[in-house]
Tab-separated table of C-alpha atoms in Angstrom:
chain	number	residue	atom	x	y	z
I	1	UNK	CA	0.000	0.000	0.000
I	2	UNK	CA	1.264	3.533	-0.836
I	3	UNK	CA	2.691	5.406	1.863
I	4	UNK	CA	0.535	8.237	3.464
I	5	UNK	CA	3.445	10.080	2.105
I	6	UNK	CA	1.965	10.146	-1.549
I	7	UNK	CA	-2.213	10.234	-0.258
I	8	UNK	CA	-1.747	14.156	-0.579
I	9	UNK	CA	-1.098	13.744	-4.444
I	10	UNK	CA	-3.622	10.847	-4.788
I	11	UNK	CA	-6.037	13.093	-3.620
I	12	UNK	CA	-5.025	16.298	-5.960
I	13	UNK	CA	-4.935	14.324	-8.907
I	14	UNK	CA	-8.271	12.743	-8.616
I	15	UNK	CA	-9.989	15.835	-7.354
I	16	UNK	CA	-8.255	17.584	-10.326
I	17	UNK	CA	-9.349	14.930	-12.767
I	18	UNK	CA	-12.949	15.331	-11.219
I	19	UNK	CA	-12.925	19.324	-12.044
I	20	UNK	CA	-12.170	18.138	-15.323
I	21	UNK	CA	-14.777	15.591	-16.489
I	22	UNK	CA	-17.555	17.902	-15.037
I	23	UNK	CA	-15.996	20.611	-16.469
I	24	UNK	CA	-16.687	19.138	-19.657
I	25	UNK	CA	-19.419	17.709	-19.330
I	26	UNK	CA	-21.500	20.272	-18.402
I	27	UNK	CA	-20.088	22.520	-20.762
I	28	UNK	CA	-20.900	19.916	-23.099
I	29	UNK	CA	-24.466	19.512	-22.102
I	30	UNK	CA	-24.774	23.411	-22.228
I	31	UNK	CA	-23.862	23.917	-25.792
I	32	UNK	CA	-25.842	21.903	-26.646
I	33	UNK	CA	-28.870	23.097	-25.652
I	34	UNK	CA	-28.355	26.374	-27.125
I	35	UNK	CA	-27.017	24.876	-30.573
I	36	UNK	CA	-29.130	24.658	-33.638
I	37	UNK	CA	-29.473	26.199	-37.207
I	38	UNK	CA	-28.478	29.745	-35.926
I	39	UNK	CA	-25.613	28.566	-34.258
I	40	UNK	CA	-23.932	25.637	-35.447
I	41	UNK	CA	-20.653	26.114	-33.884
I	42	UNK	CA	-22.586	24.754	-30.665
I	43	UNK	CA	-22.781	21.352	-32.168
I	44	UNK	CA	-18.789	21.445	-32.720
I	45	UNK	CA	-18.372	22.545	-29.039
I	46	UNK	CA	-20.998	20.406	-27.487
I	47	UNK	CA	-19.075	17.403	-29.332
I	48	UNK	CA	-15.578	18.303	-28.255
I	49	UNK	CA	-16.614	18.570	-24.466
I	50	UNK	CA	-18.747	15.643	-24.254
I	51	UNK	CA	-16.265	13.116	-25.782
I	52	UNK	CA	-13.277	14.751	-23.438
I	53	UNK	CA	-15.811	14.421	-20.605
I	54	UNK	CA	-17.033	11.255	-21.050
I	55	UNK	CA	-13.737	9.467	-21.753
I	56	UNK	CA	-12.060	11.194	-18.734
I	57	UNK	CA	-14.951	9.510	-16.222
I	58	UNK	CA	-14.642	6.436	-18.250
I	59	UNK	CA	-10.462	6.706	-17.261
I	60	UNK	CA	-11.018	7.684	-13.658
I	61	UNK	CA	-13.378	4.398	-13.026
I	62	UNK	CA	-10.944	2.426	-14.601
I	63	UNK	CA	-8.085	4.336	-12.597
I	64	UNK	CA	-9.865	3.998	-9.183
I	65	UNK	CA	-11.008	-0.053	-9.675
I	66	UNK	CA	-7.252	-0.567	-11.192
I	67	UNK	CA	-5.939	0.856	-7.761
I	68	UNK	CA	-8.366	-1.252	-5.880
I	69	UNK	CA	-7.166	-4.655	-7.519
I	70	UNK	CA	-3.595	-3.225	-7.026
I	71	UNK	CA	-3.045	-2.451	-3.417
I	72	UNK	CA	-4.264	1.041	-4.583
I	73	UNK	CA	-1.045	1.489	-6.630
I	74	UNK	CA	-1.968	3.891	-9.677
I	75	UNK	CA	-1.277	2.139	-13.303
I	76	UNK	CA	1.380	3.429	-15.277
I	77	UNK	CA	1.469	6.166	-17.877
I	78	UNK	CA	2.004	3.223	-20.425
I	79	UNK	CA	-1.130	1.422	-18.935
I	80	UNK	CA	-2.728	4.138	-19.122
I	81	UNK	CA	-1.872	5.214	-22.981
I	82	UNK	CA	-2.773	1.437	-23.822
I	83	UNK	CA	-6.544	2.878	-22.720
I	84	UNK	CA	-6.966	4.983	-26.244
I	85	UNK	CA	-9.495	7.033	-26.699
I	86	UNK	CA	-12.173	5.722	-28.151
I	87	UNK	CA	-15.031	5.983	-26.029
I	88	UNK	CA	-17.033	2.646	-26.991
I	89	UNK	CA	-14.465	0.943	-26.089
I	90	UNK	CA	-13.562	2.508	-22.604
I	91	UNK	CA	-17.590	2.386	-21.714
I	92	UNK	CA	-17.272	-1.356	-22.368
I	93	UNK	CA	-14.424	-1.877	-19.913
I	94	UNK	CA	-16.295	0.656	-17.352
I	95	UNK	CA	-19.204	-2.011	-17.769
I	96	UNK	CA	-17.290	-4.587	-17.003
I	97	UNK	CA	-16.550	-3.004	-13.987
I	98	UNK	CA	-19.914	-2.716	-12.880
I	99	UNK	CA	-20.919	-5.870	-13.606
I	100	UNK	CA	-18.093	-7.088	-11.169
I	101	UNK	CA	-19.824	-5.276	-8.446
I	102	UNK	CA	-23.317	-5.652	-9.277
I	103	UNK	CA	-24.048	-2.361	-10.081
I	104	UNK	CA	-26.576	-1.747	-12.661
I	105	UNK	CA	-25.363	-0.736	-15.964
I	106	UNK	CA	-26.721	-1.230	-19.542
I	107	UNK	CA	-24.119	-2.652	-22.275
I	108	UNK	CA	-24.215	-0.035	-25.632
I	109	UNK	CA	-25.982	-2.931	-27.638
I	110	UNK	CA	-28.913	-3.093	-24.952
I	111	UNK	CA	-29.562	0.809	-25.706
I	112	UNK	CA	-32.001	2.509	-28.135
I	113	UNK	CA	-30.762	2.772	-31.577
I	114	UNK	CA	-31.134	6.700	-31.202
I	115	UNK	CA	-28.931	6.754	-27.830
I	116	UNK	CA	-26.432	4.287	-30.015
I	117	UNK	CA	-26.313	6.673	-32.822
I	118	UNK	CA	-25.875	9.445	-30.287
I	119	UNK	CA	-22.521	7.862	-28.699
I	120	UNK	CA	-21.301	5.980	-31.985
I	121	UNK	CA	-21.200	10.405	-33.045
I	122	UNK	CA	-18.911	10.647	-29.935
I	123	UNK	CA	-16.906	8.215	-30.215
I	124	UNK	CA	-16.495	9.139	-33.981
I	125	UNK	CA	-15.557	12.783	-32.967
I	126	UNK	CA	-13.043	11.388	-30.650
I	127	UNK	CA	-11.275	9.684	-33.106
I	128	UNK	CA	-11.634	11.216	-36.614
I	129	UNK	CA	-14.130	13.905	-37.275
I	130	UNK	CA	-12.810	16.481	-34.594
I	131	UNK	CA	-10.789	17.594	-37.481
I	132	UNK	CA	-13.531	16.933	-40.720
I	133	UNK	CA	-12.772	20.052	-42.299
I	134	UNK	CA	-9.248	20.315	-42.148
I	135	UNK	CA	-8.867	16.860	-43.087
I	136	UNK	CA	-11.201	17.205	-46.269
I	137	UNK	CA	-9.592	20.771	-46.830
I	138	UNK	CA	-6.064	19.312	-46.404
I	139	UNK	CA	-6.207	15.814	-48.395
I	140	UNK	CA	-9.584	15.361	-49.448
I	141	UNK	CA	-9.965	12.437	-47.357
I	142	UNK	CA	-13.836	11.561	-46.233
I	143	UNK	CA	-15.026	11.031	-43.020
I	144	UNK	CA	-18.453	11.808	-41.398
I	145	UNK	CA	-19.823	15.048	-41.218
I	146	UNK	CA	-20.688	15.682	-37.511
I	147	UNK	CA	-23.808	18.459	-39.051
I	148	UNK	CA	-25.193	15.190	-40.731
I	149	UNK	CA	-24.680	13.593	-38.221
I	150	UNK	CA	-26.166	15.659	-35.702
I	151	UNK	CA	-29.361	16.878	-38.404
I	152	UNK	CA	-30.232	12.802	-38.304
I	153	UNK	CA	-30.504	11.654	-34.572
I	154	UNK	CA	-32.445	15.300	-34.237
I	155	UNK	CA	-35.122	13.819	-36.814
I	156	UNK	CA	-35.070	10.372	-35.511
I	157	UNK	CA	-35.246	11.807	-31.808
I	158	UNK	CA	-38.319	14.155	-32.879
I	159	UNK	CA	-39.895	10.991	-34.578
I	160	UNK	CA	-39.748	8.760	-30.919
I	161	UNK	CA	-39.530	11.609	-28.436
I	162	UNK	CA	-41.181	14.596	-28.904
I	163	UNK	CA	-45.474	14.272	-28.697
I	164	UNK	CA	-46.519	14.413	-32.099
I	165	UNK	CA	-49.817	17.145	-31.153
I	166	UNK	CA	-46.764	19.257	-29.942
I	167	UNK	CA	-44.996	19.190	-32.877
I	168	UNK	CA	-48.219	19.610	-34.862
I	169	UNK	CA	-49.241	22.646	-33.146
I	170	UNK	CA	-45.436	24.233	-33.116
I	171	UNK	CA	-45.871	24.121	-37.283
I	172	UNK	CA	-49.339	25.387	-36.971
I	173	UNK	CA	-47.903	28.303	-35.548
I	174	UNK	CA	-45.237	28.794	-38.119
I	175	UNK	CA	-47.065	28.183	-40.838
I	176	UNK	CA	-49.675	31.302	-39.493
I	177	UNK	CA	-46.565	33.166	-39.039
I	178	UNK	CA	-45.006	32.513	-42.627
I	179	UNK	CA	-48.425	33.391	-44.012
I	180	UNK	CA	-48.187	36.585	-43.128
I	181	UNK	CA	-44.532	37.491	-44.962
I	182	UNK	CA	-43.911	35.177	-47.376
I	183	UNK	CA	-44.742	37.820	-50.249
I	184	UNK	CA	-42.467	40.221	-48.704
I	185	UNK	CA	-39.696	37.941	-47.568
I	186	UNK	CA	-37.081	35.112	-48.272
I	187	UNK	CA	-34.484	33.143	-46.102
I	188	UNK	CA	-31.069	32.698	-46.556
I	189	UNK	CA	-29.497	29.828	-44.552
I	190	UNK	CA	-28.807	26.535	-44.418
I	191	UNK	CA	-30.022	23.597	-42.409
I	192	UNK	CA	-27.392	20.947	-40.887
I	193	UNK	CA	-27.814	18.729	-43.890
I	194	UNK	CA	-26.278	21.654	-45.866
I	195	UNK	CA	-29.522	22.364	-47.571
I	196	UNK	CA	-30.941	25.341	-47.758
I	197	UNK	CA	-33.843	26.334	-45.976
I	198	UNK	CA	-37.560	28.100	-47.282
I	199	UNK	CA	-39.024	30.332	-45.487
I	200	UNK	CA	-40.997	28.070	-43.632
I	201	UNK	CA	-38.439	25.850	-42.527
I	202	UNK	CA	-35.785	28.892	-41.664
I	203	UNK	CA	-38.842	29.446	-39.264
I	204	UNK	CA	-39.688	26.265	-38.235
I	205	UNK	CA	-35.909	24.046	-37.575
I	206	UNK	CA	-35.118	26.355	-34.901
I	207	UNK	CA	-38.001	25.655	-32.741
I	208	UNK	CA	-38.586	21.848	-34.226
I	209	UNK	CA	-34.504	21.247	-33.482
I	210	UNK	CA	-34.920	23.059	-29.560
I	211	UNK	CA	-37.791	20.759	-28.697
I	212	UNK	CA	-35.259	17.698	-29.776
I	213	UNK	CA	-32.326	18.824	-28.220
I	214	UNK	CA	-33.643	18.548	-24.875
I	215	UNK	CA	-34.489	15.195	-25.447
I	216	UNK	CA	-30.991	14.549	-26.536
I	217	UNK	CA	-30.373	16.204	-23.157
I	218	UNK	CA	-32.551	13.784	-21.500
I	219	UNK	CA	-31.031	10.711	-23.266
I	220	UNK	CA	-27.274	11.841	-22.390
I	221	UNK	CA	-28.481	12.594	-19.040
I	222	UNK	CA	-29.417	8.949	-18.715
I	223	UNK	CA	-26.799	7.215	-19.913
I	224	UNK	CA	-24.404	9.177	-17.599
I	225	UNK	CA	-26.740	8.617	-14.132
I	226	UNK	CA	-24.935	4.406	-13.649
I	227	UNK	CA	-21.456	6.130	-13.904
I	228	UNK	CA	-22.185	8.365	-10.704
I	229	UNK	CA	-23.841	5.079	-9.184
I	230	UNK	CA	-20.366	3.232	-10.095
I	231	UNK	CA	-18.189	6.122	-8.779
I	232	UNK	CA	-20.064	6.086	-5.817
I	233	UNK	CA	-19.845	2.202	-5.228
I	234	UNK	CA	-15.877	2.488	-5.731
I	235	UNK	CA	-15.224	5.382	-3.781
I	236	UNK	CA	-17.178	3.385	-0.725
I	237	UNK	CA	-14.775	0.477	-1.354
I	238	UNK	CA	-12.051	2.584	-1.092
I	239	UNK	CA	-13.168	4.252	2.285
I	240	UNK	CA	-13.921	1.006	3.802
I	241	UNK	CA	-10.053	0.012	3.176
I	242	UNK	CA	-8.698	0.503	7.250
I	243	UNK	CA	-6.295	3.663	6.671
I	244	UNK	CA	-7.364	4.022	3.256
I	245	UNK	CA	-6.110	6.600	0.838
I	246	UNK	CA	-7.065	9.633	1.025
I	247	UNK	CA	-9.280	10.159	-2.331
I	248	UNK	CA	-12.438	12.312	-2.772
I	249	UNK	CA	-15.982	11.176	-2.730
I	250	UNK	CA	-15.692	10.867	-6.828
I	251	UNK	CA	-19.384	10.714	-7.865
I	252	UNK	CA	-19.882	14.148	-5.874
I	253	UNK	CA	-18.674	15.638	-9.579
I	254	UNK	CA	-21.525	14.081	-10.728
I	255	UNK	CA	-24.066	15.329	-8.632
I	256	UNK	CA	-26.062	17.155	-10.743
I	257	UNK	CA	-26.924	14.228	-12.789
I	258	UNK	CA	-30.073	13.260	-11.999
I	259	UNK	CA	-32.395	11.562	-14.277
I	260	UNK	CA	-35.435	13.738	-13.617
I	261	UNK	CA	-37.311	14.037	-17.101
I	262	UNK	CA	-39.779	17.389	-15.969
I	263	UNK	CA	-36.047	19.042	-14.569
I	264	UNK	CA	-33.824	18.035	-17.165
I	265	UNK	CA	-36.366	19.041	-19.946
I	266	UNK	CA	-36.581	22.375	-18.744
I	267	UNK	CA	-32.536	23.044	-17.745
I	268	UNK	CA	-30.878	24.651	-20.422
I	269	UNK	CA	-27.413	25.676	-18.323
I	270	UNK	CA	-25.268	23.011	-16.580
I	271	UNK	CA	-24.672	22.325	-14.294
C-alpha cells in the first residue's frame, strides 16, 4: 500500500481529474442546448466537451477499480496510454466493472438505436471527425460530417420523443406566421444537412430542433446517471479500506446528474 506520504497527491490528482470531467461535461451539455441552425458552432463545441468528458470519467473508473485490484497502486502512464481514446471501447471496460460489483449498468448494444447513434457520433468525434474540415480541406480524405450527423438523430429523436400534437401545433404556428410574410420575404441559410432552408423551414428548424435537443439532453443525461452510481460504489470500497487513501468522494462531480425528465427538460445551463 502507498505510503501516506503520496495520499496528498492521490487526492489532488483525482480531485483535479474530477474538475475536469464535469468541467466538460456540463459545458458539453450546455452547448448543446443552445445549438441549432443559428448557431452551429454549438454542435462542434458540445461534441468536443462531451467526448473529453465522457472518456475522462470512463479513465477515472478504470483508474480507481485498477488501484483497488492493485493495493491502490496507480497504473502506469504506459497502462494508461494502452486505454486509447475511443469511447465505446472505454464504456465497455467501465461495464465490465460494474458488472463485477453488481451495479446496474446497460451494455451499448442493450440501448435505443437513437442513444447508439448518439454515442457511436462521440466516439467518432473522438477519433476522426474532430478535425472533418481540415482533413477534407487538407487531403480530401472523407469522413463523417458531424452536421449530418447531428441533423439525423435530431429527426429520428423528434420521430420517438417529442409528442406528435406538440410538434403539430409548433408548425401550426409557423405556418400562421409565414403566411403573413412570405410575399415580402425570403431566407437565406442553411439547415445541418447543408440544404438550404424556405421560409418556412428557416422558421420552423429552430423551434422543431430546440424541442429535440432537450431530449438529446434527456437521453445523455441517462446514460451518464450508472457512472455516478459506479463512482459512488468504488469510492465506498475505497473508504472502507482501514487507513485508506485519502481520495475524494468521486461521484460528488456528478451530482447534478439526476435523471429527472420534468427538470432536465426544462434546464438549459449546466450544471
Amino acid at each position: 500500500m502507498l505510503s501516506s506520504a503520496h495520499y496528498p497527491e492521490t487526492y489532488r490528482l483525482l480531485e483535479q481529474e474530477g474538475y475536469l470531467f464535469q468541467s466538460s461535461l456540463t459545458s458539453g451539455l450546455t452547448s448543446l442546448r443552445a445549438a441549432g441552425t443559428h448557431d452551429k458552432g454549438k454542435f462542434y463545441s458540445a461534441l468536443f466537451n462531451l467526448s473529453i468528458g465522457i472518456e475522462r470519467l470512463c479513465k477515472t473508473i478504470i483508474i480507481i477499480d485498477r488501484m483497488l485490484k492493485n493495493k491502490m497502486l496507480s497504473p502506469s502512464e504506459s497502462e494508461m496510454r494502452q486505454l486509447g481514446h475511443q469511447i465505446t471501447v472505454l464504456h465497455n471496460a467501465v461495464v465490465t466493472i460494474a458488472a463485477d460489483r453488481s451495479v446496474p449498468f446497460m451494455v451499448l448494444g442493450l440501448q435505443t438505436p437513437t442513444t447508439i447513434a448518439l454515442v457511436d457520433l462521440l466516439d467518432e468525434f473522438a477519433l476522426r471527425s474532430r478535425y472533418h474540415n481540415l482533413d477534407r480541406l487538407g487531403s480530401g480524405r472523407k469522413s463523417n460530417d458531424p452536421l449530418m450527423e447531428w441533423h439525423k438523430i435530431l429527426v429520428e429523436v423528434l420521430k420517438t420523443d417529442c409528442r406528435p400534437s406538440l410538434v403539430q401545433r409548433l408548425l401550426g404556428r409557423v405556418n400562421h406566421s409565414v403566411s403573413q410574410i412570405e410575399n415580402n420575404a425570403i431566407a437565406l441559410a442553411t439547415g445541418l444537412d447543408g440544404t438550404d432552408l424556405s421560409l418556412r423551414e428557416a422558421f420552423s428548424e429552430p423551434a422543431l430542433q430546440d424541442m429535440a435537443l432537450k431530449h438529446v439532453v434527456l437521453r445523455l443525461i441517462q446514460f451518464l446517471s450508472p457512472f455516478r452510481v459506479l463512482l459512488g460504489s468504488l469510492c465506498s470500497e475505497v473508504y472502507a479500506i482501514p487507513g485508506h487513501p485519502a481520495i475524494p468522494q468521486m461521484q460528488e462531480f456528478l451530482e447534478w446528474v439526476w435523471d429527472d425528465r420534468t427538470y432536465v427538460l426544462r434546464k438549459r445551463v449546466w450544471p
